[in-house]
Short mmCIF file of C-alpha atoms in Angstrom, two decimals:
data_model
loop_
_atom_site.label_atom_id
_atom_site.label_comp_id
_atom_site.label_asym_id
_atom_site.label_seq_id
_atom_site.Cartn_x
_atom_site.Cartn_y
_atom_site.Cartn_z
CA MET A 1 129.88 72.73 99.23
CA TRP A 2 131.81 69.94 100.98
CA CYS A 3 131.25 66.27 100.18
CA VAL A 4 132.83 63.87 102.71
CA PRO A 5 132.18 60.28 103.76
CA HIS A 6 129.56 60.17 106.46
CA PRO A 7 131.34 59.54 109.78
CA GLU A 8 128.45 57.50 111.26
CA LYS A 9 126.76 55.90 108.23
CA PRO A 10 128.87 53.69 105.95
CA ASN A 11 128.36 54.01 102.19
CA HIS A 12 126.79 57.46 102.67
CA THR A 13 128.19 60.84 101.68
CA LEU A 14 127.70 63.86 103.90
CA VAL A 15 127.12 66.95 101.74
CA LEU A 16 127.55 70.27 103.54
CA LEU A 17 126.18 73.41 101.87
CA ASP A 18 127.17 76.82 103.22
CA THR A 19 125.34 79.94 102.03
CA GLU A 20 128.32 82.03 103.27
CA GLY A 21 126.23 84.38 105.35
CA LEU A 22 123.08 86.02 104.06
CA GLY A 23 122.78 89.77 104.14
CA ASP A 24 126.48 90.43 103.61
CA VAL A 25 126.84 94.18 103.10
CA GLU A 26 129.77 93.63 100.78
CA LYS A 27 127.57 91.68 98.36
CA GLY A 28 124.80 94.24 98.31
CA ASP A 29 122.52 91.81 96.48
CA ASN A 30 119.53 90.64 98.50
CA ASN A 31 118.11 88.88 95.47
CA ASN A 32 121.21 86.67 95.19
CA ASP A 33 121.02 85.88 98.93
CA THR A 34 117.38 84.85 98.66
CA GLN A 35 118.01 82.60 95.67
CA ILE A 36 120.92 80.86 97.45
CA PHE A 37 118.76 80.52 100.56
CA ALA A 38 115.91 78.90 98.58
CA LEU A 39 118.32 76.62 96.71
CA ALA A 40 119.86 75.44 99.99
CA ILE A 41 116.43 74.56 101.40
CA LEU A 42 115.46 72.55 98.32
CA LEU A 43 118.71 70.59 98.23
CA SER A 44 118.89 69.85 101.96
CA SER A 45 117.52 67.02 104.06
CA THR A 46 118.36 69.07 107.18
CA PHE A 47 118.32 72.86 106.96
CA VAL A 48 120.29 74.76 109.62
CA TYR A 49 118.98 78.29 110.10
CA ASN A 50 121.64 80.25 111.98
CA THR A 51 120.58 83.54 113.61
CA MET A 52 121.86 85.76 116.40
CA ASN A 53 120.69 86.24 119.98
CA LYS A 54 117.01 85.30 119.77
CA ILE A 55 114.11 84.39 117.48
CA ASP A 56 112.55 87.64 116.28
CA GLN A 57 109.96 88.65 113.72
CA ARG A 58 112.58 89.63 111.11
CA ALA A 59 114.14 86.16 111.19
CA ILE A 60 110.72 84.51 110.97
CA ASP A 61 109.66 86.71 108.04
CA LEU A 62 112.89 86.00 106.16
CA LEU A 63 112.53 82.24 106.62
CA TYR A 64 108.90 82.48 105.56
CA TYR A 65 109.72 84.43 102.37
CA VAL A 66 112.38 81.94 101.39
CA THR A 67 110.17 78.90 102.05
CA GLU A 68 107.53 80.46 99.82
CA LEU A 69 110.13 81.09 97.13
CA SER A 70 111.30 77.48 97.52
CA ASN A 71 107.77 76.28 96.88
CA LEU A 72 107.58 78.53 93.85
CA LEU A 73 110.93 77.26 92.59
CA ARG A 74 109.78 73.67 93.12
CA THR A 75 106.65 74.46 91.08
CA VAL A 76 108.38 76.06 88.09
CA SER A 77 111.07 73.35 87.99
CA SER A 78 110.72 70.06 86.17
CA PRO A 79 107.79 68.19 87.66
CA ASP A 80 109.56 64.87 87.16
CA LEU A 81 112.18 65.74 89.75
CA ASP A 82 110.16 66.72 92.74
CA LYS A 83 106.45 66.40 92.11
CA VAL A 84 104.48 66.16 95.34
CA GLU A 85 101.34 64.11 95.08
CA ASP A 86 99.93 64.22 98.62
CA ALA A 87 100.56 65.67 102.06
CA ALA A 88 102.60 62.71 103.31
CA ASP A 89 104.76 62.83 100.15
CA PHE A 90 105.23 66.56 100.61
CA MET A 91 106.40 66.11 104.21
CA SER A 92 108.92 63.45 103.14
CA CYS A 93 110.45 65.90 100.64
CA CYS A 94 110.70 68.84 103.05
CA PRO A 95 113.93 69.21 105.02
CA ASP A 96 114.09 69.14 108.80
CA LEU A 97 114.61 72.57 110.35
CA VAL A 98 117.39 73.07 112.87
CA TRP A 99 117.28 76.63 114.20
CA THR A 100 120.54 77.66 115.87
CA LEU A 101 120.82 80.76 118.01
CA ARG A 102 124.31 82.13 118.49
CA ASP A 103 125.23 84.30 121.50
CA PHE A 104 121.87 83.51 123.06
CA TYR A 105 121.30 85.77 126.04
CA LEU A 106 117.69 85.13 127.08
CA SER A 107 116.59 82.95 129.98
CA LEU A 108 114.76 79.81 128.92
CA GLU A 109 111.91 80.45 131.29
CA VAL A 110 108.15 81.03 130.90
CA ASP A 111 105.93 82.04 133.81
CA GLY A 112 108.65 81.01 136.23
CA GLN A 113 109.01 77.56 134.65
CA LEU A 114 112.16 76.39 132.88
CA ILE A 115 111.71 75.40 129.25
CA THR A 116 113.90 73.73 126.62
CA ALA A 117 115.27 75.28 123.46
CA ASP A 118 112.71 73.25 121.48
CA ASP A 119 109.95 74.71 123.67
CA TYR A 120 111.28 78.19 122.97
CA LEU A 121 111.15 77.52 119.21
CA GLU A 122 107.61 76.11 119.45
CA ILE A 123 106.41 79.11 121.47
CA SER A 124 108.03 81.52 119.01
CA LEU A 125 106.23 79.84 116.08
CA ARG A 126 102.88 79.55 117.87
CA PRO A 127 100.09 81.58 116.19
CA LYS A 128 97.85 83.92 118.15
CA GLN A 129 94.06 83.70 118.36
CA GLY A 130 92.07 86.31 116.42
CA THR A 131 90.94 87.33 112.97
CA ASP A 132 92.02 90.96 112.50
CA GLN A 133 94.60 91.84 109.84
CA SER A 134 97.50 92.43 112.22
CA LEU A 135 97.07 88.99 113.76
CA GLN A 136 96.75 87.43 110.31
CA ASN A 137 100.04 89.03 109.30
CA PHE A 138 101.56 87.73 112.52
CA ASN A 139 100.26 84.17 112.15
CA LEU A 140 100.74 83.53 108.42
CA PRO A 141 104.57 83.18 108.45
CA ARG A 142 104.43 80.92 111.50
CA LEU A 143 101.78 78.66 110.02
CA CYS A 144 103.67 78.37 106.73
CA ILE A 145 106.97 77.56 108.50
CA GLN A 146 105.25 74.89 110.60
CA LYS A 147 103.74 73.36 107.47
CA PHE A 148 106.94 73.51 105.40
CA PHE A 149 109.15 72.11 108.19
CA PRO A 150 107.28 69.23 109.87
CA VAL A 151 110.34 68.38 111.99
CA LYS A 152 111.90 71.26 113.93
CA LYS A 153 114.79 71.41 116.38
CA CYS A 154 116.44 74.29 118.19
CA PHE A 155 119.95 74.68 119.60
CA ILE A 156 121.25 77.64 121.57
CA PHE A 157 124.89 78.62 121.84
CA ASP A 158 126.48 80.78 124.44
CA SER A 159 129.30 83.09 123.43
CA PRO A 160 132.27 80.78 122.59
CA THR A 161 134.79 82.82 124.55
CA HIS A 162 135.50 86.18 126.01
CA ARG A 163 134.76 89.10 123.71
CA LYS A 164 138.43 90.04 123.48
CA LYS A 165 139.30 86.58 122.12
CA LEU A 166 136.62 86.44 119.48
CA ALA A 167 138.96 87.88 116.87
CA GLN A 168 141.24 84.80 117.25
CA LEU A 169 138.35 82.33 117.48
CA GLU A 170 139.50 80.22 114.50
CA THR A 171 142.93 79.61 116.06
CA LEU A 172 141.71 78.81 119.60
CA HIS A 173 141.74 75.23 120.93
CA ASN A 174 138.70 73.65 122.55
CA GLU A 175 140.13 74.01 126.02
CA GLU A 176 140.36 77.76 125.43
CA LEU A 177 136.65 77.95 124.63
CA ASP A 178 133.76 78.20 127.06
CA PRO A 179 132.96 74.65 128.24
CA ASP A 180 129.23 75.21 127.87
CA PHE A 181 129.75 76.31 124.30
CA VAL A 182 131.88 73.24 123.54
CA GLN A 183 129.20 70.95 124.96
CA GLN A 184 126.48 72.76 123.00
CA VAL A 185 128.46 72.32 119.76
CA ALA A 186 128.99 68.64 120.54
CA ASP A 187 125.25 68.15 121.08
CA PHE A 188 124.51 69.93 117.82
CA CYS A 189 127.01 67.84 115.84
CA TYR A 190 125.69 64.63 117.39
CA TYR A 191 122.12 65.50 116.36
CA ILE A 192 123.18 66.41 112.81
CA LEU A 193 125.19 63.23 112.32
CA HIS A 194 122.71 60.84 113.87
CA TYR A 195 119.30 62.32 113.02
CA SER A 196 119.76 63.87 109.60
CA ASN A 197 117.98 61.75 107.01
CA ILE A 198 118.92 60.93 103.47
CA LYS A 199 117.64 63.51 100.99
CA THR A 200 114.46 62.01 99.55
CA LEU A 201 112.37 62.96 96.55
CA SER A 202 108.71 62.35 95.86
CA GLY A 203 107.83 58.69 95.84
CA GLY A 204 110.54 57.84 98.39
CA ILE A 205 113.41 58.15 95.88
CA GLN A 206 116.68 58.62 97.77
CA VAL A 207 119.03 61.13 96.15
CA ASN A 208 122.46 59.96 94.99
CA GLY A 209 125.28 61.91 93.36
CA PRO A 210 123.89 62.06 89.78
CA GLN A 211 120.42 62.90 91.05
CA LEU A 212 121.80 65.68 93.25
CA LYS A 213 123.57 67.09 90.20
CA LYS A 214 120.33 67.00 88.22
CA LEU A 215 118.48 68.74 91.07
CA VAL A 216 121.10 71.50 91.21
CA LEU A 217 121.02 72.06 87.44
CA THR A 218 117.21 72.07 87.36
CA TYR A 219 116.81 74.56 90.18
CA VAL A 220 119.64 76.81 88.98
CA SER A 221 118.14 76.80 85.48
CA ALA A 222 114.80 77.88 86.92
CA ILE A 223 116.51 80.67 88.86
CA SER A 224 118.51 81.80 85.81
CA SER A 225 115.40 81.89 83.62
CA GLY A 226 114.04 84.68 85.78
CA ASP A 227 110.98 82.73 86.93
CA LEU A 228 111.70 83.62 90.55
CA PRO A 229 110.99 87.19 91.76
CA CYS A 230 113.86 89.23 93.10
CA MET A 231 114.03 90.01 96.82
CA GLU A 232 112.77 93.55 96.30
CA ASN A 233 109.57 92.20 94.77
CA ALA A 234 109.33 89.07 96.92
CA VAL A 235 106.88 90.53 99.41
CA LEU A 236 104.72 91.98 96.64
CA ALA A 237 104.81 88.74 94.69
CA LEU A 238 103.94 86.68 97.74
CA ALA A 239 101.22 89.12 98.73
CA GLN A 240 99.84 89.04 95.19
CA THR A 241 99.76 85.25 95.18
CA LYS A 242 98.45 84.87 98.71
CA ASN A 243 95.86 87.60 98.49
CA SER A 244 94.60 86.55 95.07
CA ALA A 245 94.18 83.03 96.41
CA ALA A 246 92.52 84.45 99.54
CA VAL A 247 90.03 86.38 97.40
CA LYS A 248 89.21 83.24 95.39
CA LYS A 249 88.83 81.22 98.57
CA ALA A 250 86.58 83.87 100.11
CA ILE A 251 84.41 84.01 96.96
CA ALA A 252 84.22 80.21 96.91
CA HIS A 253 83.13 80.22 100.56
CA TYR A 254 80.52 82.88 99.80
CA ASP A 255 79.18 80.90 96.85
CA GLN A 256 79.04 77.75 98.96
CA GLN A 257 77.20 79.44 101.82
CA MET A 258 74.70 81.21 99.58
CA GLY A 259 74.18 78.03 97.57
CA GLN A 260 73.33 76.13 100.74
CA LYS A 261 71.22 78.77 102.50
CA LEU A 262 69.57 80.78 99.73
CA LYS A 263 66.34 79.48 98.23
CA LEU A 264 65.07 81.67 95.41
CA PRO A 265 62.82 83.47 95.35
CA THR A 266 62.93 85.01 98.83
CA ASP A 267 59.76 86.39 100.38
CA THR A 268 61.41 89.77 100.94
CA LEU A 269 64.47 91.59 99.70
CA GLN A 270 65.61 91.91 103.32
CA GLU A 271 65.78 88.13 103.64
CA LEU A 272 68.21 88.00 100.71
CA LEU A 273 70.23 90.92 102.06
CA ASP A 274 70.49 89.33 105.51
CA LEU A 275 71.78 86.08 104.00
CA HIS A 276 74.19 88.07 101.84
CA ARG A 277 75.53 90.04 104.80
CA ALA A 278 76.04 86.90 106.88
CA SER A 279 77.85 85.11 104.04
CA GLU A 280 79.75 88.28 103.15
CA LYS A 281 80.97 88.55 106.75
CA GLU A 282 82.14 84.93 106.70
CA ALA A 283 83.82 85.46 103.32
CA ILE A 284 85.71 88.49 104.63
CA GLU A 285 86.77 86.47 107.67
CA VAL A 286 88.07 83.74 105.33
CA PHE A 287 89.94 86.38 103.35
CA MET A 288 91.40 87.95 106.49
CA LYS A 289 92.51 84.53 107.70
CA ASN A 290 94.30 83.72 104.43
CA SER A 291 95.51 87.15 103.28
CA PHE A 292 98.99 88.54 103.72
CA LYS A 293 100.13 92.16 103.79
CA ASP A 294 97.14 93.54 101.95
CA VAL A 295 98.54 97.03 101.48
CA ASP A 296 95.85 99.74 101.48
CA GLN A 297 93.30 96.89 101.65
CA LYS A 298 93.54 96.60 97.86
CA PHE A 299 92.49 92.96 97.72
CA GLN A 300 89.88 93.36 100.41
CA LYS A 301 88.33 96.17 98.37
CA GLU A 302 88.50 93.93 95.31
CA LEU A 303 86.73 91.22 97.32
CA GLU A 304 84.07 93.70 98.44
CA THR A 305 83.55 94.76 94.81
CA LEU A 306 83.16 91.13 93.76
CA LEU A 307 80.76 90.48 96.63
CA LYS A 308 78.74 93.56 95.67
CA ALA A 309 78.53 92.21 92.11
CA LYS A 310 77.48 88.86 93.52
CA GLN A 311 74.79 90.59 95.55
CA ASP A 312 73.51 92.52 92.52
CA ASP A 313 73.44 89.36 90.44
CA LEU A 314 71.58 87.46 93.16
CA CYS A 315 69.07 90.31 93.46
CA LYS A 316 68.52 90.10 89.70
CA GLN A 317 68.17 86.32 89.88
CA ASN A 318 65.77 86.76 92.79
CA LEU A 319 63.59 89.11 90.72
CA GLU A 320 63.58 86.72 87.78
CA ALA A 321 62.86 83.71 89.99
CA SER A 322 60.02 85.57 91.68
CA SER A 323 58.54 86.67 88.34
CA ASP A 324 58.78 83.13 86.92
CA ARG A 325 57.27 81.61 90.05
CA CYS A 326 54.40 84.12 90.17
CA SER A 327 53.68 83.83 86.43
CA ALA A 328 53.46 80.04 86.76
CA LEU A 329 51.18 80.37 89.78
CA LEU A 330 48.89 82.84 88.01
CA GLN A 331 48.64 80.60 84.98
CA ASP A 332 47.80 77.63 87.19
CA ILE A 333 45.28 79.51 89.37
CA PHE A 334 43.58 81.66 86.74
CA GLY A 335 43.78 79.14 83.89
CA HIS A 336 40.27 77.75 84.48
CA LEU A 337 38.84 81.26 84.70
CA GLU A 338 40.33 82.12 81.32
CA GLU A 339 38.80 78.97 79.84
CA ASP A 340 35.38 79.89 81.30
CA VAL A 341 35.65 83.36 79.77
CA LYS A 342 36.41 81.83 76.36
CA ARG A 343 33.40 79.53 76.68
CA GLY A 344 31.15 82.52 77.43
CA ILE A 345 30.23 81.41 80.94
CA TYR A 346 30.14 85.05 82.06
CA SER A 347 28.39 86.44 78.95
CA LYS A 348 25.06 86.85 80.69
CA PRO A 349 23.23 89.38 82.82
CA GLY A 350 25.15 89.73 86.08
CA GLY A 351 28.12 87.92 84.52
CA HIS A 352 30.53 90.75 85.27
CA ARG A 353 29.68 90.66 88.97
CA LEU A 354 30.28 86.89 88.98
CA PHE A 355 33.52 87.40 87.06
CA ILE A 356 34.77 89.97 89.59
CA GLN A 357 33.71 87.73 92.47
CA LYS A 358 35.58 84.76 91.00
CA THR A 359 38.63 86.94 90.32
CA GLU A 360 38.73 88.04 93.98
CA GLU A 361 38.48 84.43 95.11
CA LEU A 362 41.40 83.45 92.88
CA LYS A 363 43.41 86.45 94.06
CA ALA A 364 42.91 85.30 97.65
CA LYS A 365 44.11 81.83 96.64
CA TYR A 366 47.15 83.39 94.93
CA TYR A 367 48.02 85.36 98.08
CA GLN A 368 47.90 82.17 100.13
CA GLU A 369 50.60 80.50 98.04
CA PRO A 370 54.03 80.61 99.80
CA ARG A 371 57.39 81.82 98.52
CA LYS A 372 56.18 84.00 95.67
CA GLY A 373 58.99 86.46 96.24
CA ILE A 374 59.23 90.22 95.94
CA GLN A 375 57.54 90.38 92.52
CA ALA A 376 54.26 88.94 93.80
CA GLU A 377 52.27 92.20 93.69
CA GLU A 378 53.87 93.53 90.52
CA THR A 379 53.34 90.29 88.59
CA LEU A 380 49.71 90.11 89.75
CA ARG A 381 49.15 93.75 88.78
CA LYS A 382 50.54 93.18 85.30
CA TYR A 383 48.49 90.02 84.87
CA LEU A 384 45.23 91.70 85.89
CA GLN A 385 46.08 94.66 83.70
CA SER A 386 46.50 92.31 80.75
CA LYS A 387 43.02 90.91 81.43
CA GLU A 388 41.26 94.28 81.66
CA SER A 389 40.05 94.08 78.03
CA ALA A 390 38.34 90.76 78.75
CA SER A 391 36.79 92.23 81.89
CA ASP A 392 35.54 95.26 79.94
CA ALA A 393 34.01 93.00 77.25
CA ILE A 394 32.22 90.99 79.94
CA LEU A 395 30.98 94.24 81.49
CA GLN A 396 29.60 95.57 78.16
CA THR A 397 27.88 92.27 77.42
CA ASP A 398 26.52 92.25 80.94
CA LEU A 399 25.14 95.79 80.58
CA ALA A 400 23.49 95.07 77.20
CA LEU A 401 21.90 91.84 78.37
CA THR A 402 20.90 93.37 81.66
CA LYS A 403 19.09 96.27 79.92
CA ARG A 404 17.07 93.87 77.78
CA GLU A 405 16.37 91.72 80.76
CA LYS A 406 15.19 94.74 82.70
CA GLU A 407 12.75 95.64 79.93
CA MET A 408 11.44 92.11 79.87
CA GLU A 409 11.27 92.15 83.60
CA GLU A 410 9.25 95.36 83.60
CA ALA A 411 6.74 93.91 81.10
CA ARG A 412 6.53 90.75 83.10
CA LYS A 413 5.98 92.74 86.25
CA LYS A 414 3.17 94.77 84.61
CA ALA A 415 1.45 91.59 83.43
CA GLU A 416 1.85 90.06 86.79
CA ALA A 417 0.48 93.26 88.42
CA ALA A 418 -2.66 93.20 86.19
CA LYS A 419 -3.12 89.55 86.88
CA ALA A 420 -2.66 90.21 90.54
CA ARG A 421 -5.28 92.97 90.50
CA ALA A 422 -7.80 90.70 88.73
CA GLN A 423 -7.08 87.97 91.15
CA LYS A 424 -7.45 90.43 93.99
CA LEU A 425 -10.90 91.50 92.75
CA LYS A 426 -11.87 87.89 92.39
CA ASN A 427 -10.64 87.19 95.85
CA ILE A 428 -12.61 90.17 97.20
CA GLU A 429 -15.81 88.94 95.55
CA ARG A 430 -15.14 85.48 96.86
CA GLN A 431 -14.57 86.89 100.29
CA ASN A 432 -17.85 88.87 100.14
CA GLN A 433 -19.70 85.75 99.07
CA LEU A 434 -18.15 83.79 101.85
CA MET A 435 -19.00 86.57 104.31
CA MET A 436 -22.68 86.56 103.22
CA GLU A 437 -22.82 82.79 103.51
CA GLN A 438 -21.18 83.00 106.86
CA ARG A 439 -23.65 85.59 108.08
CA GLU A 440 -26.63 83.44 106.93
CA ARG A 441 -25.20 80.46 108.72
CA LEU A 442 -24.74 82.56 111.82
CA ARG A 443 -28.33 83.86 111.63
CA GLN A 444 -29.77 80.40 111.21
CA GLU A 445 -27.60 79.15 114.04
CA GLN A 446 -28.80 82.01 116.22
CA VAL A 447 -32.49 81.22 115.42
CA ARG A 448 -31.91 77.56 116.17
CA GLN A 449 -30.11 78.43 119.33
CA MET A 450 -32.94 80.75 120.41
CA GLU A 451 -35.48 78.00 119.88
CA VAL A 452 -33.33 75.60 121.81
CA ASN A 453 -32.91 78.15 124.57
CA ARG A 454 -36.67 78.79 124.65
CA ALA A 455 -37.45 75.09 124.85
CA ASN A 456 -34.86 74.69 127.53
CA TYR A 457 -36.28 77.65 129.39
CA LEU A 458 -39.86 76.27 129.25
CA ALA A 459 -38.64 72.89 130.36
CA GLN A 460 -36.81 74.49 133.23
CA GLN A 461 -39.95 76.51 134.19
CA GLN A 462 -42.07 73.37 134.06
CA ARG A 463 -39.62 71.44 136.20
CA ALA A 464 -39.49 74.33 138.67
CA LEU A 465 -43.34 74.50 138.89
CA GLU A 466 -43.63 70.78 139.38
CA LEU A 467 -40.97 70.96 142.04
CA ARG A 468 -42.84 73.73 143.86
CA LEU A 469 -46.13 71.82 143.65
CA GLN A 470 -44.43 68.74 145.02
CA GLU A 471 -42.93 70.81 147.78
CA GLU A 472 -46.35 72.39 148.58
CA ALA A 473 -48.04 68.97 148.57
CA ALA A 474 -45.35 67.64 150.89
CA LYS A 475 -45.76 70.59 153.19
CA GLN A 476 -49.61 70.20 153.15
CA GLU A 477 -49.25 66.53 153.94
CA GLU A 478 -46.91 67.35 156.73
CA ARG A 479 -49.41 69.88 158.16
CA ILE A 480 -52.23 67.38 157.96
CA GLN A 481 -50.17 64.76 159.70
CA ALA A 482 -49.19 67.26 162.35
CA GLU A 483 -52.79 68.28 162.88
CA ARG A 484 -53.79 64.62 163.08
CA ARG A 485 -51.18 63.95 165.66
CA ARG A 486 -52.30 66.98 167.64
CA LEU A 487 -55.91 65.88 167.61
CA GLN A 488 -54.94 62.37 168.62
CA ASN A 489 -52.94 63.80 171.45
CA GLU A 490 -55.88 65.88 172.63
CA ILE A 491 -58.16 62.89 172.45
CA GLN A 492 -55.72 60.91 174.43
CA GLN A 493 -55.48 63.63 176.97
CA LEU A 494 -59.19 63.83 177.29
CA ARG A 495 -59.38 60.13 177.75
CA ASN A 496 -56.93 60.28 180.43
CA ALA A 497 -58.77 63.08 182.22
CA THR A 498 -62.31 61.44 182.28
CA PRO A 499 -63.18 59.22 185.33
CA PRO A 500 -63.90 55.62 184.66
CA ASP A 501 -67.55 55.73 185.79
CA GLU A 502 -68.49 58.66 183.84
CA THR A 503 -70.52 58.21 180.87
CA CYS A 504 -68.61 58.40 177.65
CA ILE A 505 -69.98 61.03 175.45
CA LEU A 506 -69.28 60.59 171.77
CA LEU A 507 -68.91 63.70 169.74
#
């Protein structure tokens, strides 16, 4: 650690922390390296991550592990020092990331287009699209780094000098170094001196010397207490934390989806299973998106076991909801029938037939009710089975009353038959009497008609005789007249034939 007056900002102290090279084979203690790494991140306002050649997956994973450990260290430390209350507060407490790449040998070019070092860093930390486990493992470190370091900068450095001179690098003057390297170092120093912010705690508290001391003691105490996992167990610890949280998040998503979509009871078991499978699929996708290095799919299997238990519990709830719903419906629909049975409405001849008829009508009404669930038939069967004794009692009463009624009916029918026979005989006698009277009336009518006919006939004969006599008299008169005319004609002829001087002889 070096503390020097800030060359560009008066009344400010520039504190330089050097981790002295992580992964030193002479140390042989990865746990110590990781703890120093995490401590440097928490104490810095600008964190310089120095790697060789290019940005690769190993460098990204290491930075990710340490940022996660830094979060853990922040959590187990005194909350008064660095408590983050919201996202904006969290971002103000996180250091800026400056990723430096020594002996960079790649071309800053993508699809034939030149890019900047910052573009290269952004592309390297860009997540890929997809939901399978390999992509989740690829994306998780990048997403966490982007979240932990809101401000990111990248510098690349060419080799400072010829390979043969690298051994004397510390004694070489600037003019003996590669000019590009010198300019790159100058740009880096300018950025650090002009853009590095004051170390700030939650609530906008700027860190001074005593506060920096307190931060160091707090974090070192947390490290010494053994609350941080060692490097060998870091991946397992992170996986345990991440995957446990992913399981809880997936279960919460499943509960939310089923709570919104599932309405108990369901009409069929398949409806419930379809909703379960859809929500289960989404829950697994949530888990896959948030999980990390789920070795042997241990946590995914745990999630599947929990989801299976959820399914079984929902199936049980569905059965109970269906039974409760159907029982309430049956009580509401058949309640009046039960009251009628108690009042003896069906205790009469033919009552059992009416009872069965009414029961079938109410069953049809029950079937028409929606959303009874999968216990509809079973609940109805049990209900009807519980009422079989009442049905049997109605049947026995019906049979007893029906037998007595039949006997009374037979006696009534016999009496009615005798009465009918007597009435029939009476009717026959009456008919015979009417027939005799009818015949007498017909005979008298015939006699009267014959007399009328005879009178009419005589009148007709008389009129015909008179007509013939009149006709004969007319004809006789006509003959007489004709004869008279003939005689007159002869006389006239004779007169005409006699000479005038002849004597008229009178005959």
